[in-house]
JSON list of C-alpha atoms and ligand atoms in Angstrom, two decimals:
[
{"chain": "A", "resi": 108, "resn": "MET", "atom": "CA", "xyz": [-1.33, 42.65, 32.28]},
{"chain": "A", "resi": 109, "resn": "LYS", "atom": "CA", "xyz": [0.35, 40.43, 29.75]},
{"chain": "A", "resi": 110, "resn": "ARG", "atom": "CA", "xyz": [-2.77, 40.46, 27.59]},
{"chain": "A", "resi": 111, "resn": "ALA", "atom": "CA", "xyz": [-2.97, 44.25, 27.79]},
{"chain": "A", "resi": 112, "resn": "ALA", "atom": "CA", "xyz": [0.68, 44.55, 26.78]},
{"chain": "A", "resi": 113, "resn": "ALA", "atom": "CA", "xyz": [0.11, 42.23, 23.83]},
{"chain": "A", "resi": 114, "resn": "LEU", "atom": "CA", "xyz": [-2.91, 44.27, 22.71]},
{"chain": "A", "resi": 115, "resn": "ILE", "atom": "CA", "xyz": [-0.91, 47.48, 22.91]},
{"chain": "A", "resi": 116, "resn": "LEU", "atom": "CA", "xyz": [1.86, 45.89, 20.86]},
{"chain": "A", "resi": 117, "resn": "ILE", "atom": "CA", "xyz": [-0.62, 44.72, 18.22]},
{"chain": "A", "resi": 118, "resn": "PHE", "atom": "CA", "xyz": [-2.12, 48.22, 18.09]},
{"chain": "A", "resi": 119, "resn": "PHE", "atom": "CA", "xyz": [1.30, 49.85, 17.55]},
{"chain": "A", "resi": 120, "resn": "CYS", "atom": "CA", "xyz": [2.25, 47.33, 14.89]},
{"chain": "A", "resi": 121, "resn": "ALA", "atom": "CA", "xyz": [-1.01, 48.06, 13.07]},
{"chain": "A", "resi": 122, "resn": "VAL", "atom": "CA", "xyz": [-0.34, 51.81, 13.25]},
{"chain": "A", "resi": 123, "resn": "CYS", "atom": "CA", "xyz": [3.23, 51.38, 12.00]},
{"chain": "A", "resi": 124, "resn": "PHE", "atom": "CA", "xyz": [2.07, 49.17, 9.17]},
{"chain": "A", "resi": 125, "resn": "THR", "atom": "CA", "xyz": [-0.61, 51.66, 8.14]},
{"chain": "A", "resi": 126, "resn": "PHE", "atom": "CA", "xyz": [1.87, 54.53, 8.05]},
{"chain": "A", "resi": 127, "resn": "ALA", "atom": "CA", "xyz": [4.41, 52.47, 6.13]},
{"chain": "A", "resi": 128, "resn": "GLU", "atom": "CA", "xyz": [1.75, 51.66, 3.54]},
{"chain": "A", "resi": 129, "resn": "ASP", "atom": "CA", "xyz": [0.65, 55.28, 3.23]},
{"chain": "A", "resi": 130, "resn": "LYS", "atom": "CA", "xyz": [4.11, 56.75, 2.88]},
{"chain": "A", "resi": 131, "resn": "ILE", "atom": "CA", "xyz": [4.45, 58.43, -0.50]},
{"chain": "A", "resi": 132, "resn": "PHE", "atom": "CA", "xyz": [7.48, 60.70, -0.29]},
{"chain": "A", "resi": 133, "resn": "TYR", "atom": "CA", "xyz": [11.09, 59.59, 0.23]},
{"chain": "A", "resi": 134, "resn": "THR", "atom": "CA", "xyz": [14.43, 61.40, 0.26]},
{"chain": "A", "resi": 135, "resn": "ASP", "atom": "CA", "xyz": [16.91, 59.38, 2.32]},
{"chain": "A", "resi": 136, "resn": "GLY", "atom": "CA", "xyz": [17.25, 55.67, 2.76]},
{"chain": "A", "resi": 137, "resn": "PRO", "atom": "CA", "xyz": [17.71, 53.99, 6.13]},
{"chain": "A", "resi": 138, "resn": "ARG", "atom": "CA", "xyz": [20.72, 55.19, 8.14]},
{"chain": "A", "resi": 139, "resn": "THR", "atom": "CA", "xyz": [21.14, 51.71, 9.52]},
{"chain": "A", "resi": 140, "resn": "SER", "atom": "CA", "xyz": [22.29, 49.86, 6.42]},
{"chain": "A", "resi": 141, "resn": "LYS", "atom": "CA", "xyz": [25.39, 50.69, 4.42]},
{"chain": "A", "resi": 142, "resn": "LYS", "atom": "CA", "xyz": [23.57, 51.28, 1.14]},
{"chain": "A", "resi": 143, "resn": "ILE", "atom": "CA", "xyz": [23.91, 54.16, -1.29]},
{"chain": "A", "resi": 144, "resn": "ALA", "atom": "CA", "xyz": [21.92, 54.93, -4.45]},
{"chain": "A", "resi": 145, "resn": "LEU", "atom": "CA", "xyz": [23.15, 56.88, -7.47]},
{"chain": "A", "resi": 146, "resn": "THR", "atom": "CA", "xyz": [20.40, 58.56, -9.46]},
{"chain": "A", "resi": 147, "resn": "PHE", "atom": "CA", "xyz": [20.67, 60.27, -12.85]},
{"chain": "A", "resi": 148, "resn": "ASP", "atom": "CA", "xyz": [18.13, 62.88, -13.92]},
{"chain": "A", "resi": 149, "resn": "ASP", "atom": "CA", "xyz": [16.96, 64.74, -17.04]},
{"chain": "A", "resi": 150, "resn": "GLY", "atom": "CA", "xyz": [18.12, 62.28, -19.70]},
{"chain": "A", "resi": 151, "resn": "PRO", "atom": "CA", "xyz": [18.60, 60.23, -21.65]},
{"chain": "A", "resi": 152, "resn": "GLY", "atom": "CA", "xyz": [20.98, 62.83, -23.06]},
{"chain": "A", "resi": 153, "resn": "LYS", "atom": "CA", "xyz": [24.48, 63.93, -23.88]},
{"chain": "A", "resi": 154, "resn": "ALA", "atom": "CA", "xyz": [26.22, 62.33, -20.93]},
{"chain": "A", "resi": 155, "resn": "THR", "atom": "CA", "xyz": [24.25, 59.08, -20.74]},
{"chain": "A", "resi": 156, "resn": "GLU", "atom": "CA", "xyz": [26.73, 56.98, -22.75]},
{"chain": "A", "resi": 157, "resn": "ARG", "atom": "CA", "xyz": [29.64, 58.10, -20.60]},
{"chain": "A", "resi": 158, "resn": "ILE", "atom": "CA", "xyz": [27.76, 57.36, -17.41]},
{"chain": "A", "resi": 159, "resn": "LEU", "atom": "CA", "xyz": [26.69, 53.93, -18.66]},
{"chain": "A", "resi": 160, "resn": "GLU", "atom": "CA", "xyz": [30.32, 53.10, -19.46]},
{"chain": "A", "resi": 161, "resn": "ALA", "atom": "CA", "xyz": [31.48, 54.11, -15.97]},
{"chain": "A", "resi": 162, "resn": "LEU", "atom": "CA", "xyz": [28.69, 52.10, -14.32]},
{"chain": "A", "resi": 163, "resn": "LYS", "atom": "CA", "xyz": [29.51, 49.07, -16.45]},
{"chain": "A", "resi": 164, "resn": "GLU", "atom": "CA", "xyz": [33.21, 49.30, -15.70]},
{"chain": "A", "resi": 165, "resn": "LYS", "atom": "CA", "xyz": [32.52, 49.41, -11.98]},
{"chain": "A", "resi": 166, "resn": "ASN", "atom": "CA", "xyz": [29.75, 46.80, -12.19]},
{"chain": "A", "resi": 167, "resn": "VAL", "atom": "CA", "xyz": [27.17, 49.05, -10.52]},
{"chain": "A", "resi": 168, "resn": "LYS", "atom": "CA", "xyz": [23.42, 49.47, -11.06]},
{"chain": "A", "resi": 169, "resn": "ALA", "atom": "CA", "xyz": [21.86, 52.91, -10.76]},
{"chain": "A", "resi": 170, "resn": "THR", "atom": "CA", "xyz": [18.46, 54.58, -11.19]},
{"chain": "A", "resi": 171, "resn": "PHE", "atom": "CA", "xyz": [17.68, 56.87, -14.12]},
{"chain": "A", "resi": 172, "resn": "PHE", "atom": "CA", "xyz": [14.83, 59.35, -13.65]},
{"chain": "A", "resi": 173, "resn": "MET", "atom": "CA", "xyz": [13.97, 59.93, -17.29]},
{"chain": "A", "resi": 174, "resn": "VAL", "atom": "CA", "xyz": [12.21, 62.89, -18.86]},
{"chain": "A", "resi": 175, "resn": "GLY", "atom": "CA", "xyz": [9.53, 61.61, -21.27]},
{"chain": "A", "resi": 176, "resn": "ILE", "atom": "CA", "xyz": [10.50, 64.00, -24.08]},
{"chain": "A", "resi": 177, "resn": "GLN", "atom": "CA", "xyz": [14.13, 62.93, -23.80]},
{"chain": "A", "resi": 178, "resn": "ALA", "atom": "CA", "xyz": [13.15, 59.26, -24.02]},
{"chain": "A", "resi": 179, "resn": "GLU", "atom": "CA", "xyz": [11.20, 60.07, -27.21]},
{"chain": "A", "resi": 180, "resn": "LYS", "atom": "CA", "xyz": [14.17, 61.96, -28.64]},
{"chain": "A", "resi": 181, "resn": "ASN", "atom": "CA", "xyz": [16.72, 59.29, -27.71]},
{"chain": "A", "resi": 182, "resn": "PRO", "atom": "CA", "xyz": [14.95, 55.92, -27.87]},
{"chain": "A", "resi": 183, "resn": "ASN", "atom": "CA", "xyz": [18.20, 54.02, -28.47]},
{"chain": "A", "resi": 184, "resn": "LEU", "atom": "CA", "xyz": [19.74, 55.46, -25.33]},
{"chain": "A", "resi": 185, "resn": "ALA", "atom": "CA", "xyz": [16.59, 54.76, -23.33]},
{"chain": "A", "resi": 186, "resn": "LYS", "atom": "CA", "xyz": [16.70, 51.12, -24.44]},
{"chain": "A", "resi": 187, "resn": "LYS", "atom": "CA", "xyz": [20.42, 50.91, -23.77]},
{"chain": "A", "resi": 188, "resn": "ILE", "atom": "CA", "xyz": [19.88, 51.96, -20.15]},
{"chain": "A", "resi": 189, "resn": "PHE", "atom": "CA", "xyz": [17.22, 49.28, -19.79]},
{"chain": "A", "resi": 190, "resn": "ASP", "atom": "CA", "xyz": [19.36, 46.61, -21.49]},
{"chain": "A", "resi": 191, "resn": "ALA", "atom": "CA", "xyz": [22.23, 47.40, -19.13]},
{"chain": "A", "resi": 192, "resn": "GLY", "atom": "CA", "xyz": [19.94, 46.42, -16.24]},
{"chain": "A", "resi": 193, "resn": "HIS", "atom": "CA", "xyz": [19.53, 49.81, -14.61]},
{"chain": "A", "resi": 194, "resn": "GLU", "atom": "CA", "xyz": [16.35, 51.00, -12.94]},
{"chain": "A", "resi": 195, "resn": "ILE", "atom": "CA", "xyz": [14.29, 53.47, -14.99]},
{"chain": "A", "resi": 196, "resn": "GLN", "atom": "CA", "xyz": [11.77, 55.79, -13.35]},
{"chain": "A", "resi": 197, "resn": "SER", "atom": "CA", "xyz": [9.95, 59.02, -14.18]},
{"chain": "A", "resi": 198, "resn": "HIS", "atom": "CA", "xyz": [11.06, 62.64, -14.06]},
{"chain": "A", "resi": 199, "resn": "THR", "atom": "CA", "xyz": [7.78, 63.73, -15.75]},
{"chain": "A", "resi": 200, "resn": "TYR", "atom": "CA", "xyz": [7.17, 64.39, -19.43]},
{"chain": "A", "resi": 201, "resn": "SER", "atom": "CA", "xyz": [8.50, 67.87, -20.14]},
{"chain": "A", "resi": 202, "resn": "HIS", "atom": "CA", "xyz": [10.32, 68.91, -16.95]},
{"chain": "A", "resi": 203, "resn": "MET", "atom": "CA", "xyz": [7.91, 71.71, -16.01]},
{"chain": "A", "resi": 204, "resn": "ASN", "atom": "CA", "xyz": [8.57, 73.73, -12.89]},
{"chain": "A", "resi": 205, "resn": "PHE", "atom": "CA", "xyz": [5.43, 73.34, -10.77]},
{"chain": "A", "resi": 206, "resn": "TYR", "atom": "CA", "xyz": [6.72, 75.83, -8.22]},
{"chain": "A", "resi": 207, "resn": "LYS", "atom": "CA", "xyz": [6.16, 78.45, -10.91]},
{"chain": "A", "resi": 208, "resn": "TYR", "atom": "CA", "xyz": [2.99, 77.08, -12.47]},
{"chain": "A", "resi": 209, "resn": "ALA", "atom": "CA", "xyz": [0.04, 79.03, -11.12]},
{"chain": "A", "resi": 210, "resn": "GLN", "atom": "CA", "xyz": [-2.75, 78.35, -13.60]},
{"chain": "A", "resi": 211, "resn": "GLU", "atom": "CA", "xyz": [-6.06, 76.82, -12.61]},
{"chain": "A", "resi": 212, "resn": "ASP", "atom": "CA", "xyz": [-5.40, 73.56, -14.39]},
{"chain": "A", "resi": 213, "resn": "LYS", "atom": "CA", "xyz": [-2.32, 72.79, -12.29]},
{"chain": "A", "resi": 214, "resn": "ALA", "atom": "CA", "xyz": [-3.71, 69.50, -10.94]},
{"chain": "A", "resi": 215, "resn": "GLU", "atom": "CA", "xyz": [-4.65, 68.25, -14.42]},
{"chain": "A", "resi": 216, "resn": "LYS", "atom": "CA", "xyz": [-1.33, 69.41, -15.82]},
{"chain": "A", "resi": 217, "resn": "MET", "atom": "CA", "xyz": [0.56, 67.50, -13.17]},
{"chain": "A", "resi": 218, "resn": "LYS", "atom": "CA", "xyz": [-1.39, 64.34, -13.89]},
{"chain": "A", "resi": 219, "resn": "GLU", "atom": "CA", "xyz": [-0.85, 64.82, -17.61]},
{"chain": "A", "resi": 220, "resn": "GLU", "atom": "CA", "xyz": [2.93, 65.23, -17.07]},
{"chain": "A", "resi": 221, "resn": "LEU", "atom": "CA", "xyz": [3.00, 62.02, -15.08]},
{"chain": "A", "resi": 222, "resn": "LEU", "atom": "CA", "xyz": [0.92, 59.91, -17.47]},
{"chain": "A", "resi": 223, "resn": "ARG", "atom": "CA", "xyz": [2.54, 61.19, -20.67]},
{"chain": "A", "resi": 224, "resn": "ALA", "atom": "CA", "xyz": [5.94, 60.38, -19.21]},
{"chain": "A", "resi": 225, "resn": "GLU", "atom": "CA", "xyz": [4.73, 56.93, -18.24]},
{"chain": "A", "resi": 226, "resn": "LYS", "atom": "CA", "xyz": [3.66, 56.26, -21.83]},
{"chain": "A", "resi": 227, "resn": "ALA", "atom": "CA", "xyz": [6.83, 57.72, -23.37]},
{"chain": "A", "resi": 228, "resn": "ILE", "atom": "CA", "xyz": [9.11, 55.77, -21.05]},
{"chain": "A", "resi": 229, "resn": "GLU", "atom": "CA", "xyz": [7.20, 52.53, -21.50]},
{"chain": "A", "resi": 230, "resn": "GLU", "atom": "CA", "xyz": [7.21, 52.88, -25.30]},
{"chain": "A", "resi": 231, "resn": "ASN", "atom": "CA", "xyz": [10.87, 53.86, -25.59]},
{"chain": "A", "resi": 232, "resn": "ALA", "atom": "CA", "xyz": [12.66, 52.20, -22.69]},
{"chain": "A", "resi": 233, "resn": "GLY", "atom": "CA", "xyz": [10.35, 49.20, -22.44]},
{"chain": "A", "resi": 234, "resn": "VAL", "atom": "CA", "xyz": [9.49, 49.55, -18.77]},
{"chain": "A", "resi": 235, "resn": "LYS", "atom": "CA", "xyz": [6.65, 51.21, -16.88]},
{"chain": "A", "resi": 236, "resn": "PRO", "atom": "CA", "xyz": [7.82, 53.59, -14.12]},
{"chain": "A", "resi": 237, "resn": "TYR", "atom": "CA", "xyz": [6.24, 53.58, -10.65]},
{"chain": "A", "resi": 238, "resn": "LEU", "atom": "CA", "xyz": [8.44, 56.15, -8.94]},
{"chain": "A", "resi": 239, "resn": "VAL", "atom": "CA", "xyz": [8.48, 59.84, -9.83]},
{"chain": "A", "resi": 240, "resn": "ARG", "atom": "CA", "xyz": [10.87, 62.64, -9.06]},
{"chain": "A", "resi": 241, "resn": "PHE", "atom": "CA", "xyz": [9.16, 65.91, -9.90]},
{"chain": "A", "resi": 242, "resn": "PRO", "atom": "CA", "xyz": [11.51, 68.49, -11.46]},
{"chain": "A", "resi": 243, "resn": "TYR", "atom": "CA", "xyz": [13.26, 70.84, -9.02]},
{"chain": "A", "resi": 244, "resn": "GLY", "atom": "CA", "xyz": [12.28, 68.50, -6.22]},
{"chain": "A", "resi": 245, "resn": "TYR", "atom": "CA", "xyz": [8.70, 69.80, -6.22]},
{"chain": "A", "resi": 246, "resn": "SER", "atom": "CA", "xyz": [7.10, 67.98, -3.31]},
{"chain": "A", "resi": 247, "resn": "ARG", "atom": "CA", "xyz": [4.06, 69.93, -2.17]},
{"chain": "A", "resi": 248, "resn": "ASP", "atom": "CA", "xyz": [0.84, 68.14, -1.20]},
{"chain": "A", "resi": 249, "resn": "ASP", "atom": "CA", "xyz": [-0.71, 68.44, -4.67]},
{"chain": "A", "resi": 250, "resn": "ALA", "atom": "CA", "xyz": [2.23, 66.48, -6.13]},
{"chain": "A", "resi": 251, "resn": "LYS", "atom": "CA", "xyz": [1.91, 63.83, -3.43]},
{"chain": "A", "resi": 252, "resn": "LYS", "atom": "CA", "xyz": [-1.82, 63.55, -4.18]},
{"chain": "A", "resi": 253, "resn": "THR", "atom": "CA", "xyz": [-1.20, 63.19, -7.92]},
{"chain": "A", "resi": 254, "resn": "ALA", "atom": "CA", "xyz": [1.52, 60.60, -7.36]},
{"chain": "A", "resi": 255, "resn": "SER", "atom": "CA", "xyz": [-0.57, 58.62, -4.91]},
{"chain": "A", "resi": 256, "resn": "GLU", "atom": "CA", "xyz": [-3.74, 58.65, -7.06]},
{"chain": "A", "resi": 257, "resn": "ASN", "atom": "CA", "xyz": [-1.78, 57.30, -10.00]},
{"chain": "A", "resi": 258, "resn": "GLY", "atom": "CA", "xyz": [0.05, 54.56, -8.13]},
{"chain": "A", "resi": 259, "resn": "TYR", "atom": "CA", "xyz": [3.39, 56.36, -7.78]},
{"chain": "A", "resi": 260, "resn": "LYS", "atom": "CA", "xyz": [5.74, 57.04, -4.90]},
{"chain": "A", "resi": 261, "resn": "MET", "atom": "CA", "xyz": [7.82, 60.25, -4.95]},
{"chain": "A", "resi": 262, "resn": "ILE", "atom": "CA", "xyz": [11.58, 60.23, -4.58]},
{"chain": "A", "resi": 263, "resn": "ASN", "atom": "CA", "xyz": [13.81, 63.22, -3.99]},
{"chain": "A", "resi": 264, "resn": "TRP", "atom": "CA", "xyz": [17.48, 63.08, -3.03]},
{"chain": "A", "resi": 265, "resn": "SER", "atom": "CA", "xyz": [19.78, 63.63, -0.09]},
{"chain": "A", "resi": 266, "resn": "PHE", "atom": "CA", "xyz": [22.61, 65.35, -1.97]},
{"chain": "A", "resi": 267, "resn": "GLY", "atom": "CA", "xyz": [23.35, 66.84, -5.37]},
{"chain": "A", "resi": 268, "resn": "LEU", "atom": "CA", "xyz": [24.96, 69.98, -6.85]},
{"chain": "A", "resi": 269, "resn": "ASP", "atom": "CA", "xyz": [26.41, 69.17, -10.24]},
{"chain": "A", "resi": 270, "resn": "TRP", "atom": "CA", "xyz": [24.40, 72.02, -11.75]},
{"chain": "A", "resi": 271, "resn": "VAL", "atom": "CA", "xyz": [26.29, 74.73, -9.83]},
{"chain": "A", "resi": 272, "resn": "LYS", "atom": "CA", "xyz": [28.24, 76.54, -12.54]},
{"chain": "A", "resi": 273, "resn": "LYS", "atom": "CA", "xyz": [30.92, 78.22, -10.41]},
{"chain": "A", "resi": 274, "resn": "LEU", "atom": "CA", "xyz": [32.31, 74.91, -9.10]},
{"chain": "A", "resi": 275, "resn": "ASP", "atom": "CA", "xyz": [34.82, 72.96, -11.16]},
{"chain": "A", "resi": 276, "resn": "GLY", "atom": "CA", "xyz": [34.68, 69.18, -11.58]},
{"chain": "A", "resi": 277, "resn": "GLU", "atom": "CA", "xyz": [37.02, 68.42, -8.70]},
{"chain": "A", "resi": 278, "resn": "ASP", "atom": "CA", "xyz": [35.20, 70.75, -6.28]},
{"chain": "A", "resi": 279, "resn": "VAL", "atom": "CA", "xyz": [31.91, 69.05, -7.14]},
{"chain": "A", "resi": 280, "resn": "TYR", "atom": "CA", "xyz": [33.49, 65.63, -6.70]},
{"chain": "A", "resi": 281, "resn": "LYS", "atom": "CA", "xyz": [34.86, 66.56, -3.25]},
{"chain": "A", "resi": 282, "resn": "LYS", "atom": "CA", "xyz": [31.46, 67.78, -2.13]},
{"chain": "A", "resi": 283, "resn": "TYR", "atom": "CA", "xyz": [29.81, 64.54, -3.25]},
{"chain": "A", "resi": 284, "resn": "VAL", "atom": "CA", "xyz": [32.49, 62.54, -1.42]},
{"chain": "A", "resi": 285, "resn": "SER", "atom": "CA", "xyz": [31.93, 64.53, 1.77]},
{"chain": "A", "resi": 286, "resn": "ASN", "atom": "CA", "xyz": [28.27, 63.50, 1.68]},
{"chain": "A", "resi": 287, "resn": "ILE", "atom": "CA", "xyz": [28.84, 59.75, 1.54]},
{"chain": "A", "resi": 288, "resn": "ARG", "atom": "CA", "xyz": [26.83, 58.08, 4.31]},
{"chain": "A", "resi": 289, "resn": "SER", "atom": "CA", "xyz": [24.37, 55.26, 4.86]},
{"chain": "A", "resi": 290, "resn": "GLY", "atom": "CA", "xyz": [21.08, 55.82, 3.05]},
{"chain": "A", "resi": 291, "resn": "ALA", "atom": "CA", "xyz": [22.40, 58.60, 0.79]},
{"chain": "A", "resi": 292, "resn": "VAL", "atom": "CA", "xyz": [20.57, 59.13, -2.49]},
{"chain": "A", "resi": 293, "resn": "PHE", "atom": "CA", "xyz": [22.87, 61.08, -4.79]},
{"chain": "A", "resi": 294, "resn": "LEU", "atom": "CA", "xyz": [21.50, 63.19, -7.62]},
{"chain": "A", "resi": 295, "resn": "ILE", "atom": "CA", "xyz": [23.64, 63.58, -10.74]},
{"chain": "A", "resi": 296, "resn": "HIS", "atom": "CA", "xyz": [22.50, 64.68, -14.23]},
{"chain": "A", "resi": 297, "resn": "ASP", "atom": "CA", "xyz": [23.07, 62.83, -17.49]},
{"chain": "A", "resi": 298, "resn": "LEU", "atom": "CA", "xyz": [22.75, 66.00, -19.57]},
{"chain": "A", "resi": 299, "resn": "ASN", "atom": "CA", "xyz": [26.35, 67.18, -19.33]},
{"chain": "A", "resi": 300, "resn": "TYR", "atom": "CA", "xyz": [25.78, 70.03, -16.87]},
{"chain": "A", "resi": 301, "resn": "ASN", "atom": "CA", "xyz": [29.28, 69.63, -15.49]},
{"chain": "A", "resi": 302, "resn": "GLU", "atom": "CA", "xyz": [31.37, 67.69, -17.96]},
{"chain": "A", "resi": 303, "resn": "ALA", "atom": "CA", "xyz": [34.49, 67.82, -15.79]},
{"chain": "A", "resi": 304, "resn": "PHE", "atom": "CA", "xyz": [32.64, 66.16, -12.90]},
{"chain": "A", "resi": 305, "resn": "LEU", "atom": "CA", "xyz": [31.60, 63.26, -15.14]},
{"chain": "A", "resi": 306, "resn": "SER", "atom": "CA", "xyz": [35.21, 62.12, -15.34]},
{"chain": "A", "resi": 307, "resn": "PHE", "atom": "CA", "xyz": [35.07, 61.60, -11.56]},
{"chain": "A", "resi": 308, "resn": "ILE", "atom": "CA", "xyz": [32.07, 59.23, -11.58]},
{"chain": "A", "resi": 309, "resn": "GLY", "atom": "CA", "xyz": [34.34, 56.15, -11.59]},
{"chain": "A", "resi": 310, "resn": "ASP", "atom": "CA", "xyz": [36.43, 57.58, -8.74]},
{"chain": "A", "resi": 311, "resn": "PHE", "atom": "CA", "xyz": [33.28, 58.41, -6.81]},
{"chain": "A", "resi": 312, "resn": "ILE", "atom": "CA", "xyz": [32.06, 54.81, -7.12]},
{"chain": "A", "resi": 313, "resn": "ASP", "atom": "CA", "xyz": [35.48, 53.51, -6.04]},
{"chain": "A", "resi": 314, "resn": "GLU", "atom": "CA", "xyz": [35.46, 55.82, -3.02]},
{"chain": "A", "resi": 315, "resn": "ILE", "atom": "CA", "xyz": [31.96, 54.69, -1.99]},
{"chain": "A", "resi": 316, "resn": "LYS", "atom": "CA", "xyz": [32.93, 51.03, -2.31]},
{"chain": "A", "resi": 317, "resn": "SER", "atom": "CA", "xyz": [36.24, 51.49, -0.48]},
{"chain": "A", "resi": 318, "resn": "ARG", "atom": "CA", "xyz": [34.30, 52.73, 2.55]},
{"chain": "A", "resi": 319, "resn": "GLY", "atom": "CA", "xyz": [32.29, 49.50, 2.62]},
{"chain": "A", "resi": 320, "resn": "TYR", "atom": "CA", "xyz": [29.03, 50.71, 1.10]},
{"chain": "A", "resi": 321, "resn": "GLU", "atom": "CA", "xyz": [26.90, 48.75, -1.33]},
{"chain": "A", "resi": 322, "resn": "LEU", "atom": "CA", "xyz": [25.58, 50.64, -4.37]},
{"chain": "A", "resi": 323, "resn": "VAL", "atom": "CA", "xyz": [21.92, 49.85, -5.01]},
{"chain": "A", "resi": 324, "resn": "THR", "atom": "CA", "xyz": [18.96, 51.10, -7.06]},
{"chain": "A", "resi": 325, "resn": "VAL", "atom": "CA", "xyz": [16.35, 53.32, -5.44]},
{"chain": "A", "resi": 326, "resn": "SER", "atom": "CA", "xyz": [13.86, 50.44, -5.31]},
{"chain": "A", "resi": 327, "resn": "GLU", "atom": "CA", "xyz": [16.45, 48.28, -3.57]},
{"chain": "A", "resi": 328, "resn": "MET", "atom": "CA", "xyz": [17.26, 51.09, -1.15]},
{"chain": "A", "resi": 329, "resn": "PHE", "atom": "CA", "xyz": [13.62, 51.53, -0.06]},
{"chain": "A", "resi": 330, "resn": "GLY", "atom": "CA", "xyz": [12.49, 47.95, -0.54]},
{"chain": "A", "resi": 331, "resn": "PHE", "atom": "CA", "xyz": [10.01, 48.59, -3.35]},
{"chain": "A", "resi": 332, "resn": "ASN", "atom": "CA", "xyz": [9.18, 45.79, -5.67]},
{"chain": "A", "resi": 333, "resn": "LYS", "atom": "CA", "xyz": [6.78, 46.13, -8.50]},
{"chain": "B", "resi": 541, "resn": "LIG", "atom": "ZN1", "xyz": [15.49, 67.61, -13.53]}
]
């Protein structure tokens, strides 16, 4: 019986390992460890400097999902993010909405968006991305296939709403605070969508820390190392 139990255990471990290896798409980190990741999308852009200052002041590292075109337009900012020690990943080349793209060449287009962004980010920020967040959180099977075939994992987020126009900065801040929990991946934009909210970034970091959470990059959250 003992041998049978051991064999069953080995079988389950093998299955778990296989699934862990095959997993491509992530949104939340583990609920068991008190870690939180801040992620900044769509830049480098208008709000990047301000965000970098807040992160530096609070001694926190975050993850920037860069748009390739933005990295080409703002190479100094892209480099500054890298020099500050933050994680830089891909948000595709031109921020196309693949939910709305219905042409026959969709698969090729998706691959092109991924690889052009990779080149633009590597040339301008000095680092090659290996995680992608498709714009608008596009996460259908064709995106997973494209990511997987090109050596990427896909990352979405557990909470974000700084693009909602009718909310003022403090309302947005309160909603972010109410979503603080283990494994949370927060989405914020570094393109000045809600300028008033940006002044709360430092407070948000303080609030997260005061509740005993550690702020980590996405790769640290999920245990990726590349
Ligand atoms: Zn975006």
